[in-house]
Amino acid sequence: NSGAMGAPNENYPREIMQLFSIGLHMLNPDGSFQLDANNQPIPTYTQTDVAELAKALTGWSYSNPTATPMATGGYYPGPMLAIPARHAGGPKTFLGQTLPAGQTIEQDLDGAIGIIFGHPNVGPFLANRLIRALVTSNPSPAYVTAVTNKFNDNGAGVRGDLKAVIN
């Protein structure tokens, strides 16, 4: 229920980036931190990135059992509904890329997912989490690199082929 009026809710955009896709710090393919000139980890995103992604995700609302928008609360079994009047229509710039003004809610969502999916941190971030959850709690840098490389290119030029990654 984040709308274009006032400040859009930033919780979900922050969670998408921090917890589910790119993490807090830039990673090398082996999962180690990329460091700046002061030997400090480089952040993957800024507060501005969070605020701009929040704008891209405005206009979605919970439905009710009849698939119509709800003013408050949520009907969690139902699909989210796009409410054009609640969507921020201007351009949104985050992670170094821009979604153009005037796109539909669906176009902004697809574009936002594409920008996040294309971020170089997705491969090593997911490789680390998958290996630690499914194989070993302390993977070698070579192992993380191999899984990252498979995520980035399954051998046929496809990024994000999870079947190839799991194999």
Coordinates of C-alpha atoms in Angstrom, one line a residue:
N1 CA 0.0 0.0 0.0
S2 CA 2.9 2.4 -0.6
G3 CA 1.6 5.3 -2.6
A4 CA 3.1 8.2 -4.5
M5 CA 1.8 10.8 -2.0
G6 CA 4.3 11.7 0.7
A7 CA 7.4 9.5 1.2
P8 CA 7.0 6.0 -0.2
N9 CA 7.6 3.1 2.2
E10 CA 11.3 2.2 2.1
N11 CA 11.2 -1.0 4.1
Y12 CA 10.6 -3.4 1.2
P13 CA 13.2 -1.8 -1.1
R14 CA 15.8 -2.0 1.6
E15 CA 15.0 -5.6 2.4
I16 CA 15.1 -6.6 -1.3
M17 CA 18.6 -5.2 -1.7
Q18 CA 20.1 -6.0 1.7
L19 CA 18.6 -9.4 2.5
F20 CA 17.7 -11.0 -0.8
S21 CA 19.8 -9.8 -3.7
I22 CA 22.9 -7.7 -3.4
G23 CA 23.8 -7.4 0.3
L24 CA 25.4 -4.4 2.1
H25 CA 28.9 -4.5 0.6
M26 CA 30.4 -4.9 -2.8
L27 CA 31.8 -8.4 -3.3
N28 CA 34.5 -10.0 -5.4
P29 CA 33.5 -13.2 -7.3
D30 CA 34.9 -15.2 -4.4
G31 CA 32.6 -13.5 -1.9
S32 CA 35.3 -11.4 -0.3
F33 CA 34.6 -7.7 0.3
Q34 CA 35.8 -5.1 -2.3
L35 CA 37.7 -2.4 -0.4
D36 CA 38.0 1.3 -1.0
A37 CA 41.2 3.4 -0.7
N38 CA 40.9 3.4 3.1
N39 CA 40.6 -0.4 3.2
Q40 CA 36.9 -0.2 4.1
P41 CA 34.2 -2.3 2.5
I42 CA 32.4 -0.5 -0.4
P43 CA 28.6 -0.1 0.2
T44 CA 26.4 -1.6 -2.5
Y45 CA 23.7 1.1 -2.3
T46 CA 23.0 4.4 -0.7
Q47 CA 19.9 5.9 1.0
T48 CA 19.1 7.6 -2.3
D49 CA 19.0 4.2 -4.0
V50 CA 16.6 3.0 -1.4
A51 CA 14.3 6.1 -1.8
E52 CA 14.3 5.8 -5.6
L53 CA 13.6 2.1 -5.6
A54 CA 10.7 2.8 -3.2
K55 CA 9.2 5.2 -5.8
A56 CA 9.5 2.4 -8.4
L57 CA 7.5 0.1 -6.2
T58 CA 4.6 2.5 -5.4
G59 CA 1.0 1.8 -6.4
W60 CA 0.7 -1.9 -5.4
S61 CA -2.1 -2.8 -3.0
Y62 CA -3.6 -5.8 -1.4
S63 CA -6.7 -7.3 -3.0
N64 CA -9.7 -8.8 -1.2
P65 CA -11.4 -12.1 -1.9
T66 CA -13.2 -10.4 -4.9
A67 CA -9.8 -9.1 -6.3
T68 CA -10.6 -5.5 -5.7
P69 CA -8.3 -3.1 -3.9
M70 CA -8.5 -2.8 -0.1
A71 CA -8.1 0.5 1.6
T72 CA -6.3 -0.9 4.7
G73 CA -5.1 -4.3 5.8
G74 CA -4.4 -7.1 3.5
Y75 CA -5.9 -10.2 2.0
Y76 CA -2.7 -12.2 1.8
P77 CA -3.9 -15.1 -0.3
G78 CA -4.9 -12.8 -3.1
P79 CA -2.6 -11.2 -5.8
M80 CA -1.3 -7.7 -5.4
L81 CA -3.2 -5.2 -7.5
A82 CA -1.7 -2.3 -9.5
I83 CA -3.4 1.0 -8.7
P84 CA -2.1 3.5 -11.3
A85 CA -3.3 6.6 -9.4
R86 CA -1.0 5.6 -6.5
H87 CA 2.1 5.1 -8.6
A88 CA 5.0 7.7 -8.7
G89 CA 5.2 8.4 -12.4
G90 CA 8.5 10.3 -12.6
P91 CA 12.0 8.9 -13.4
K92 CA 13.6 6.7 -10.8
T93 CA 17.4 6.4 -10.6
F94 CA 19.0 3.7 -8.4
L95 CA 22.1 1.5 -8.6
G96 CA 23.4 3.7 -11.3
Q97 CA 20.5 3.2 -13.7
T98 CA 17.3 5.0 -14.5
L99 CA 13.8 3.9 -15.1
P100 CA 12.2 6.5 -17.4
A101 CA 9.2 8.7 -16.4
G102 CA 5.8 7.7 -17.5
Q103 CA 6.1 3.9 -17.3
T104 CA 3.3 1.8 -16.0
I105 CA 3.5 0.2 -12.6
E106 CA 4.3 -3.2 -14.2
Q107 CA 7.0 -1.7 -16.4
D108 CA 8.6 0.0 -13.4
L109 CA 8.5 -3.3 -11.4
D110 CA 10.0 -5.3 -14.3
G111 CA 12.6 -2.6 -14.8
A112 CA 13.5 -2.5 -11.1
I113 CA 13.8 -6.3 -11.0
G114 CA 16.0 -6.1 -14.1
I115 CA 18.3 -3.5 -12.6
I116 CA 18.7 -5.5 -9.3
F117 CA 19.2 -8.8 -11.2
G118 CA 21.9 -7.3 -13.4
H119 CA 23.9 -6.0 -10.4
P120 CA 27.3 -7.6 -10.2
N121 CA 26.8 -8.5 -6.5
V122 CA 23.9 -10.9 -7.1
G123 CA 26.1 -13.8 -8.2
P124 CA 28.5 -13.8 -5.2
F125 CA 25.8 -12.8 -2.8
L126 CA 23.5 -15.7 -3.8
A127 CA 26.4 -18.2 -4.2
N128 CA 27.5 -17.5 -0.6
R129 CA 24.0 -18.0 0.8
L130 CA 23.2 -21.1 -1.3
I131 CA 26.5 -22.8 -0.4
R132 CA 26.2 -22.0 3.3
A133 CA 22.6 -23.2 3.4
L134 CA 22.9 -26.3 1.3
V135 CA 26.6 -27.5 1.5
T136 CA 29.0 -26.0 4.1
S137 CA 29.1 -23.1 6.5
N138 CA 32.7 -22.1 5.5
P139 CA 33.0 -22.4 1.7
S140 CA 36.4 -21.8 0.1
P141 CA 36.9 -18.7 -2.1
A142 CA 37.3 -21.1 -5.1
Y143 CA 34.0 -22.7 -4.4
V144 CA 32.2 -19.4 -4.2
T145 CA 33.9 -18.2 -7.4
A146 CA 32.8 -21.4 -9.3
V147 CA 29.2 -21.0 -8.2
T148 CA 29.3 -17.2 -8.9
N149 CA 30.6 -17.9 -12.4
K150 CA 27.9 -20.4 -13.1
F151 CA 25.3 -17.9 -11.9
N152 CA 26.7 -15.2 -14.2
D153 CA 26.9 -17.6 -17.2
N154 CA 25.5 -21.1 -17.2
G155 CA 27.8 -22.0 -20.1
A156 CA 25.2 -21.0 -22.7
G157 CA 25.3 -17.2 -22.0
V158 CA 22.3 -17.3 -19.6
R159 CA 22.6 -15.4 -16.3
G160 CA 20.7 -16.7 -13.2
D161 CA 20.1 -20.3 -14.3
L162 CA 19.5 -21.7 -10.8
K163 CA 19.4 -25.3 -12.1
A164 CA 22.9 -24.9 -13.4
V165 CA 23.9 -23.1 -10.2
I166 CA 22.6 -25.9 -8.0
N167 CA 24.2 -28.6 -10.2

